Amino acid sequence: MNNILVLQSDFGLVDGAVSAMIGVALEESPTLKIHHLTHDITPYNIFEGSYRLFQTVNYWPAGTTFVSVVDPGVGSKRKSVVAKTKKGQYIVTPDNGTLSFIKKHVGIEAIREISEVENRRKDTEHSYTFHGRDVYAYTGAKLASGHISFEEVGPELKVEDIVEIQVVETTLAENYVSGAIDILDVRFGSLWTSITREEFCTLEPEFGDRFEVTIYNNDMLVYQNQVTYGKSFADVRIGQPILYINSLYRVGLAINQGSFAKAYNVGVGAQWHIEIKRIEN
């Protein structure tokens, strides 16, 4: 453990929920170094919480403890767990699909169910709706500070048994690839797809090539146009679309100095399909 605690939630910052979590953590160990991944996850959106962990975890040192609370099933029979990644970080979270992207793209070495007998704040057993404060922040602080070991979290579970959310697999063909629009680069409105750089490279793209890009919401056509593939946004004129490889080595679709998502009213999730087709000369 390295005394670093990173918090993520869908709580926002308009009330005292996040502050309460910080207070509980500091009460356990005043020397903790507490950081924030984000508290602006769309409410109840487990997929988004899972993706933001994947976007971030690899860049933190081994021993870092993450607390991720996107928990629409709070108080139900869903398990509370701590996962140890193959790179040595710890993630404290509900077992509700939040670990899906970590399992697939980072790797989980082991997982333990939080024993609420040992690892729940005292005198909170009659509160059922704020496990982020009473179980997750509390356990995360104990773990990050070294007050408990990973083994003391609770009984070990099988990694293969964790709950996983739906992930769209990429389709590869001779002249096109297709996948899903997983998430947005929120502030700038760029689309981040599920198509990896390696998968896109089966089309043998060269910078400056143009591809036919088609986007569907379920079966409804939302966008179809020819788009240039470039290194970065400045490879096209302001206001023009561009295909590029984003910071996670996935295919992105953007408008130079504009929001693609707003311009074409594009959303995210498994129902949003994107096809990228090579234009034959």
mmCIF file of C-alpha atoms in Angstrom:
data_model
loop_
_atom_site.group_PDB
_atom_site.id
_atom_site.type_symbol
_atom_site.label_atom_id
_atom_site.label_comp_id
_atom_site.label_asym_id
_atom_site.label_seq_id
_atom_site.Cartn_x
_atom_site.Cartn_y
_atom_site.Cartn_z
ATOM 1 C CA MET A 1 0.000 0.000 0.000
ATOM 2 C CA ASN A 2 1.306 3.487 -0.807
ATOM 3 C CA ASN A 3 -1.078 5.718 1.207
ATOM 4 C CA ILE A 4 -2.766 6.986 -1.983
ATOM 5 C CA LEU A 5 -6.562 6.877 -2.248
ATOM 6 C CA VAL A 6 -8.379 7.817 -5.472
ATOM 7 C CA LEU A 7 -12.148 8.400 -5.393
ATOM 8 C CA GLN A 8 -14.705 8.065 -8.191
ATOM 9 C CA SER A 9 -18.499 8.300 -8.003
ATOM 10 C CA ASP A 10 -21.683 9.501 -9.653
ATOM 11 C CA PHE A 11 -22.430 11.730 -6.643
ATOM 12 C CA GLY A 12 -21.427 15.095 -8.124
ATOM 13 C CA LEU A 13 -20.217 17.916 -5.886
ATOM 14 C CA VAL A 14 -23.440 19.794 -5.198
ATOM 15 C CA ASP A 15 -23.955 18.268 -1.750
ATOM 16 C CA GLY A 16 -21.916 16.719 1.042
ATOM 17 C CA ALA A 17 -21.661 13.105 -0.131
ATOM 18 C CA VAL A 18 -18.105 13.253 -1.458
ATOM 19 C CA SER A 19 -16.970 15.374 1.478
ATOM 20 C CA ALA A 20 -18.387 12.750 3.855
ATOM 21 C CA MET A 21 -16.355 10.044 2.109
ATOM 22 C CA ILE A 22 -13.208 12.141 2.413
ATOM 23 C CA GLY A 23 -13.910 12.747 6.090
ATOM 24 C CA VAL A 24 -14.353 9.040 6.801
ATOM 25 C CA ALA A 25 -11.082 8.269 5.016
ATOM 26 C CA LEU A 26 -9.145 10.953 6.888
ATOM 27 C CA GLU A 27 -10.653 9.870 10.196
ATOM 28 C CA GLU A 28 -9.161 6.441 9.538
ATOM 29 C CA SER A 29 -5.797 7.881 8.497
ATOM 30 C CA PRO A 30 -5.136 11.649 8.506
ATOM 31 C CA THR A 31 -1.964 11.211 6.417
ATOM 32 C CA LEU A 32 -3.743 9.713 3.402
ATOM 33 C CA LYS A 33 -3.119 11.391 0.051
ATOM 34 C CA ILE A 34 -6.626 11.639 -1.417
ATOM 35 C CA HIS A 35 -7.213 12.350 -5.101
ATOM 36 C CA HIS A 36 -10.295 12.409 -7.330
ATOM 37 C CA LEU A 37 -10.756 10.575 -10.592
ATOM 38 C CA THR A 38 -14.191 12.094 -11.232
ATOM 39 C CA HIS A 39 -17.516 12.512 -9.454
ATOM 40 C CA ASP A 40 -19.374 13.379 -12.655
ATOM 41 C CA ILE A 41 -20.163 9.864 -13.844
ATOM 42 C CA THR A 42 -23.659 9.919 -15.327
ATOM 43 C CA PRO A 43 -25.975 8.794 -12.488
ATOM 44 C CA TYR A 44 -26.387 4.988 -12.368
ATOM 45 C CA ASN A 45 -24.143 4.473 -15.432
ATOM 46 C CA ILE A 46 -22.024 1.480 -14.439
ATOM 47 C CA PHE A 47 -20.535 1.183 -17.937
ATOM 48 C CA GLU A 48 -19.180 4.725 -17.750
ATOM 49 C CA GLY A 49 -17.727 4.157 -14.290
ATOM 50 C CA SER A 50 -16.027 1.006 -15.526
ATOM 51 C CA TYR A 51 -14.575 2.801 -18.553
ATOM 52 C CA ARG A 52 -13.210 5.737 -16.553
ATOM 53 C CA LEU A 53 -11.372 3.321 -14.266
ATOM 54 C CA PHE A 54 -9.851 1.636 -17.327
ATOM 55 C CA GLN A 55 -8.920 5.070 -18.710
ATOM 56 C CA THR A 56 -7.034 5.933 -15.529
ATOM 57 C CA VAL A 57 -5.814 2.985 -13.470
ATOM 58 C CA ASN A 58 -2.750 2.123 -15.568
ATOM 59 C CA TYR A 59 -1.210 5.528 -14.898
ATOM 60 C CA TRP A 60 -1.130 5.162 -11.101
ATOM 61 C CA PRO A 61 1.638 3.352 -9.217
ATOM 62 C CA ALA A 62 1.309 -0.112 -7.728
ATOM 63 C CA GLY A 63 -0.252 0.001 -4.286
ATOM 64 C CA THR A 64 -2.729 2.769 -5.156
ATOM 65 C CA THR A 65 -6.258 2.157 -3.862
ATOM 66 C CA PHE A 66 -9.273 3.255 -5.915
ATOM 67 C CA VAL A 67 -12.780 3.608 -4.511
ATOM 68 C CA SER A 68 -15.413 3.589 -7.269
ATOM 69 C CA VAL A 69 -19.050 4.032 -6.274
ATOM 70 C CA VAL A 70 -21.621 3.846 -9.062
ATOM 71 C CA ASP A 71 -24.119 1.749 -7.204
ATOM 72 C CA PRO A 72 -27.771 1.762 -8.321
ATOM 73 C CA GLY A 73 -28.211 -1.509 -6.391
ATOM 74 C CA VAL A 74 -27.002 -0.099 -3.073
ATOM 75 C CA GLY A 75 -28.473 -2.004 -0.143
ATOM 76 C CA SER A 76 -29.377 -5.028 -2.270
ATOM 77 C CA LYS A 77 -27.717 -8.450 -2.323
ATOM 78 C CA ARG A 78 -24.975 -7.373 -4.736
ATOM 79 C CA LYS A 79 -21.505 -8.034 -3.292
ATOM 80 C CA SER A 80 -19.007 -5.405 -2.135
ATOM 81 C CA VAL A 81 -15.502 -6.320 -3.258
ATOM 82 C CA VAL A 82 -11.873 -5.317 -3.537
ATOM 83 C CA ALA A 83 -10.036 -6.366 -6.710
ATOM 84 C CA LYS A 84 -6.264 -6.467 -7.018
ATOM 85 C CA THR A 85 -5.115 -5.679 -10.559
ATOM 86 C CA LYS A 86 -2.252 -7.457 -12.244
ATOM 87 C CA LYS A 87 -0.296 -4.195 -11.937
ATOM 88 C CA GLY A 88 -0.799 -4.133 -8.159
ATOM 89 C CA GLN A 89 -3.519 -1.493 -7.699
ATOM 90 C CA TYR A 90 -6.635 -2.107 -5.601
ATOM 91 C CA ILE A 91 -10.223 -1.241 -6.564
ATOM 92 C CA VAL A 92 -12.937 -1.041 -3.900
ATOM 93 C CA THR A 93 -16.359 -1.190 -5.530
ATOM 94 C CA PRO A 94 -19.693 -2.959 -5.850
ATOM 95 C CA ASP A 95 -19.576 -6.167 -7.869
ATOM 96 C CA ASN A 96 -22.098 -4.857 -10.393
ATOM 97 C CA GLY A 97 -20.103 -4.674 -13.617
ATOM 98 C CA THR A 98 -17.771 -1.843 -12.600
ATOM 99 C CA LEU A 99 -14.756 -4.166 -12.920
ATOM 100 C CA SER A 100 -15.573 -5.240 -16.496
ATOM 101 C CA PHE A 101 -13.054 -3.084 -18.371
ATOM 102 C CA ILE A 102 -10.377 -3.658 -15.732
ATOM 103 C CA LYS A 103 -10.765 -7.417 -16.043
ATOM 104 C CA LYS A 104 -10.638 -7.322 -19.850
ATOM 105 C CA HIS A 105 -7.950 -4.716 -20.499
ATOM 106 C CA VAL A 106 -5.824 -4.478 -17.317
ATOM 107 C CA GLY A 107 -6.264 -7.867 -15.666
ATOM 108 C CA ILE A 108 -7.412 -8.870 -12.188
ATOM 109 C CA GLU A 109 -5.065 -11.002 -10.118
ATOM 110 C CA ALA A 110 -7.409 -11.661 -7.189
ATOM 111 C CA ILE A 111 -10.681 -10.461 -5.701
ATOM 112 C CA ARG A 112 -12.095 -10.525 -2.174
ATOM 113 C CA GLU A 113 -15.539 -9.823 -0.789
ATOM 114 C CA ILE A 114 -15.605 -7.092 1.849
ATOM 115 C CA SER A 115 -16.491 -8.489 5.248
ATOM 116 C CA GLU A 116 -18.912 -5.926 6.664
ATOM 117 C CA VAL A 117 -18.434 -7.438 10.129
ATOM 118 C CA GLU A 118 -14.812 -6.257 10.134
ATOM 119 C CA ASN A 119 -14.726 -3.549 7.482
ATOM 120 C CA ARG A 120 -17.719 -1.310 7.980
ATOM 121 C CA ARG A 121 -17.852 1.886 10.029
ATOM 122 C CA LYS A 122 -19.125 1.357 13.552
ATOM 123 C CA ASP A 123 -22.821 2.002 14.220
ATOM 124 C CA THR A 124 -23.830 2.256 10.536
ATOM 125 C CA GLU A 125 -25.461 -1.154 10.196
ATOM 126 C CA HIS A 126 -28.955 0.368 10.065
ATOM 127 C CA SER A 127 -28.063 2.636 7.126
ATOM 128 C CA TYR A 128 -28.592 0.916 3.768
ATOM 129 C CA THR A 129 -28.136 3.651 1.163
ATOM 130 C CA PHE A 130 -24.639 5.110 1.620
ATOM 131 C CA HIS A 131 -22.183 2.254 1.320
ATOM 132 C CA GLY A 132 -19.855 4.686 -0.462
ATOM 133 C CA ARG A 133 -19.228 6.304 2.907
ATOM 134 C CA ASP A 134 -19.792 3.452 5.357
ATOM 135 C CA VAL A 135 -18.174 0.538 3.494
ATOM 136 C CA TYR A 136 -16.158 1.632 0.458
ATOM 137 C CA ALA A 137 -14.413 4.809 1.640
ATOM 138 C CA TYR A 138 -13.858 3.208 5.039
ATOM 139 C CA THR A 139 -12.396 -0.024 3.651
ATOM 140 C CA GLY A 140 -10.423 1.856 0.998
ATOM 141 C CA ALA A 141 -8.829 4.069 3.662
ATOM 142 C CA LYS A 142 -7.937 1.068 5.829
ATOM 143 C CA LEU A 143 -6.370 -0.664 2.846
ATOM 144 C CA ALA A 144 -4.532 2.382 1.451
ATOM 145 C CA SER A 145 -3.070 3.232 4.850
ATOM 146 C CA GLY A 146 -1.923 -0.325 5.532
ATOM 147 C CA HIS A 147 -4.228 -0.703 8.535
ATOM 148 C CA ILE A 148 -5.473 -3.904 6.913
ATOM 149 C CA SER A 149 -3.923 -6.198 4.322
ATOM 150 C CA PHE A 150 -5.663 -7.331 1.163
ATOM 151 C CA GLU A 151 -6.171 -10.723 2.791
ATOM 152 C CA GLU A 152 -7.959 -9.067 5.717
ATOM 153 C CA VAL A 153 -10.597 -7.511 3.425
ATOM 154 C CA GLY A 154 -12.648 -10.707 3.488
ATOM 155 C CA PRO A 155 -13.051 -14.088 1.781
ATOM 156 C CA GLU A 156 -11.525 -14.684 -1.633
ATOM 157 C CA LEU A 157 -13.831 -14.972 -4.646
ATOM 158 C CA LYS A 158 -13.226 -16.411 -8.107
ATOM 159 C CA VAL A 159 -12.204 -13.767 -10.632
ATOM 160 C CA GLU A 160 -14.213 -15.503 -13.354
ATOM 161 C CA ASP A 161 -17.394 -15.101 -11.307
ATOM 162 C CA ILE A 162 -17.477 -11.296 -11.153
ATOM 163 C CA VAL A 163 -20.433 -9.515 -12.762
ATOM 164 C CA GLU A 164 -19.647 -8.178 -16.243
ATOM 165 C CA ILE A 165 -21.550 -5.727 -18.405
ATOM 166 C CA GLN A 166 -22.249 -6.077 -22.113
ATOM 167 C CA VAL A 167 -19.308 -5.199 -24.335
ATOM 168 C CA VAL A 168 -19.635 -4.992 -28.123
ATOM 169 C CA GLU A 169 -17.035 -7.035 -29.983
ATOM 170 C CA THR A 170 -15.385 -5.581 -33.068
ATOM 171 C CA THR A 171 -16.341 -7.030 -36.446
ATOM 172 C CA LEU A 172 -13.506 -7.288 -38.954
ATOM 173 C CA ALA A 173 -14.081 -7.712 -42.682
ATOM 174 C CA GLU A 174 -11.998 -7.285 -45.812
ATOM 175 C CA ASN A 175 -12.765 -3.598 -46.271
ATOM 176 C CA TYR A 176 -14.393 -2.419 -43.037
ATOM 177 C CA VAL A 177 -14.359 -2.630 -39.243
ATOM 178 C CA SER A 178 -17.315 -2.017 -36.967
ATOM 179 C CA GLY A 179 -17.794 -1.617 -33.255
ATOM 180 C CA ALA A 180 -19.546 0.574 -30.702
ATOM 181 C CA ILE A 181 -19.255 4.141 -29.484
ATOM 182 C CA ASP A 182 -18.173 3.394 -25.938
ATOM 183 C CA ILE A 183 -17.867 6.850 -24.430
ATOM 184 C CA LEU A 184 -17.242 10.543 -25.092
ATOM 185 C CA ASP A 185 -14.256 12.734 -24.534
ATOM 186 C CA VAL A 186 -16.846 14.688 -22.621
ATOM 187 C CA ARG A 187 -15.593 18.271 -22.644
ATOM 188 C CA PHE A 188 -14.764 18.275 -26.349
ATOM 189 C CA GLY A 189 -17.503 15.980 -27.645
ATOM 190 C CA SER A 190 -15.242 13.540 -29.472
ATOM 191 C CA LEU A 191 -16.454 9.950 -29.875
ATOM 192 C CA TRP A 192 -14.287 7.164 -28.464
ATOM 193 C CA THR A 193 -15.051 3.830 -30.091
ATOM 194 C CA SER A 194 -14.442 0.235 -29.047
ATOM 195 C CA ILE A 195 -12.259 -0.328 -32.137
ATOM 196 C CA THR A 196 -8.600 -0.710 -31.195
ATOM 197 C CA ARG A 197 -5.698 0.654 -33.210
ATOM 198 C CA GLU A 198 -4.685 -2.910 -34.133
ATOM 199 C CA GLU A 199 -8.170 -3.683 -35.393
ATOM 200 C CA PHE A 200 -8.345 -0.483 -37.437
ATOM 201 C CA CYS A 201 -4.906 -1.196 -38.899
ATOM 202 C CA THR A 202 -6.297 -4.291 -40.622
ATOM 203 C CA LEU A 203 -7.588 -1.750 -43.163
ATOM 204 C CA GLU A 204 -3.966 -0.648 -43.781
ATOM 205 C CA PRO A 205 -4.725 3.053 -43.255
ATOM 206 C CA GLU A 206 -2.313 5.822 -44.144
ATOM 207 C CA PHE A 207 -2.564 9.342 -42.750
ATOM 208 C CA GLY A 208 -4.598 11.401 -45.177
ATOM 209 C CA ASP A 209 -6.705 8.464 -46.365
ATOM 210 C CA ARG A 210 -10.468 8.931 -46.392
ATOM 211 C CA PHE A 211 -12.932 6.384 -45.007
ATOM 212 C CA GLU A 212 -16.697 6.103 -45.163
ATOM 213 C CA VAL A 213 -17.969 6.407 -41.586
ATOM 214 C CA THR A 214 -21.510 5.272 -40.751
ATOM 215 C CA ILE A 215 -23.168 5.569 -37.339
ATOM 216 C CA TYR A 216 -26.398 3.860 -36.297
ATOM 217 C CA ASN A 217 -28.519 4.178 -33.181
ATOM 218 C CA ASN A 218 -29.867 0.626 -33.133
ATOM 219 C CA ASP A 219 -31.092 0.365 -36.745
ATOM 220 C CA MET A 220 -31.573 4.099 -37.356
ATOM 221 C CA LEU A 221 -28.984 5.795 -39.552
ATOM 222 C CA VAL A 222 -27.585 8.851 -37.733
ATOM 223 C CA TYR A 223 -24.472 9.794 -39.720
ATOM 224 C CA GLN A 224 -22.738 8.832 -42.945
ATOM 225 C CA ASN A 225 -19.881 10.697 -44.535
ATOM 226 C CA GLN A 226 -16.332 10.432 -45.831
ATOM 227 C CA VAL A 227 -13.818 11.310 -43.101
ATOM 228 C CA THR A 228 -10.057 11.879 -43.233
ATOM 229 C CA TYR A 229 -7.724 9.785 -41.060
ATOM 230 C CA GLY A 230 -5.105 11.973 -39.391
ATOM 231 C CA LYS A 231 -2.520 12.100 -36.625
ATOM 232 C CA SER A 232 -4.239 14.922 -34.778
ATOM 233 C CA PHE A 233 -7.106 17.393 -35.052
ATOM 234 C CA ALA A 234 -5.047 20.020 -36.887
ATOM 235 C CA ASP A 235 -4.724 17.684 -39.867
ATOM 236 C CA VAL A 236 -8.140 18.956 -41.051
ATOM 237 C CA ARG A 237 -9.656 22.415 -41.296
ATOM 238 C CA ILE A 238 -11.573 23.851 -38.332
ATOM 239 C CA GLY A 239 -15.083 22.450 -38.355
ATOM 240 C CA GLN A 240 -14.128 19.342 -40.358
ATOM 241 C CA PRO A 241 -14.411 15.748 -39.016
ATOM 242 C CA ILE A 242 -11.386 13.536 -38.457
ATOM 243 C CA LEU A 243 -10.652 9.918 -37.581
ATOM 244 C CA TYR A 244 -7.703 9.496 -35.227
ATOM 245 C CA ILE A 245 -6.181 7.142 -32.657
ATOM 246 C CA ASN A 246 -6.930 8.397 -29.152
ATOM 247 C CA SER A 247 -4.826 8.228 -25.996
ATOM 248 C CA LEU A 248 -6.122 4.727 -25.185
ATOM 249 C CA TYR A 249 -5.200 3.422 -28.650
ATOM 250 C CA ARG A 250 -8.828 3.321 -29.758
ATOM 251 C CA VAL A 251 -10.304 4.912 -32.869
ATOM 252 C CA GLY A 252 -11.759 8.337 -32.153
ATOM 253 C CA LEU A 253 -14.023 10.536 -34.257
ATOM 254 C CA ALA A 254 -13.904 14.282 -33.719
ATOM 255 C CA ILE A 255 -14.533 17.680 -35.242
ATOM 256 C CA ASN A 256 -11.567 20.026 -35.187
ATOM 257 C CA GLN A 257 -12.491 22.646 -32.551
ATOM 258 C CA GLY A 258 -16.072 21.391 -32.376
ATOM 259 C CA SER A 259 -18.210 18.742 -30.716
ATOM 260 C CA PHE A 260 -19.069 15.780 -32.905
ATOM 261 C CA ALA A 261 -21.526 14.475 -30.315
ATOM 262 C CA LYS A 262 -23.494 17.742 -30.251
ATOM 263 C CA ALA A 263 -23.282 18.367 -33.979
ATOM 264 C CA TYR A 264 -24.918 15.057 -34.841
ATOM 265 C CA ASN A 265 -26.721 14.257 -31.571
ATOM 266 C CA VAL A 266 -24.692 11.075 -31.056
ATOM 267 C CA GLY A 267 -24.873 9.084 -27.822
ATOM 268 C CA VAL A 268 -22.893 6.215 -26.344
ATOM 269 C CA GLY A 269 -23.493 2.587 -25.438
ATOM 270 C CA ALA A 270 -23.977 -0.809 -27.005
ATOM 271 C CA GLN A 271 -26.844 0.429 -29.231
ATOM 272 C CA TRP A 272 -24.593 3.008 -30.915
ATOM 273 C CA HIS A 273 -22.795 1.235 -33.770
ATOM 274 C CA ILE A 274 -20.045 2.643 -35.954
ATOM 275 C CA GLU A 275 -18.713 1.218 -39.207
ATOM 276 C CA ILE A 276 -15.506 2.426 -40.842
ATOM 277 C CA LYS A 277 -15.153 1.367 -44.468
ATOM 278 C CA ARG A 278 -12.175 1.737 -46.755
ATOM 279 C CA ILE A 279 -12.972 3.741 -49.885
ATOM 280 C CA GLU A 280 -11.710 1.859 -52.911
ATOM 281 C CA ASN A 281 -10.048 3.957 -55.579
#
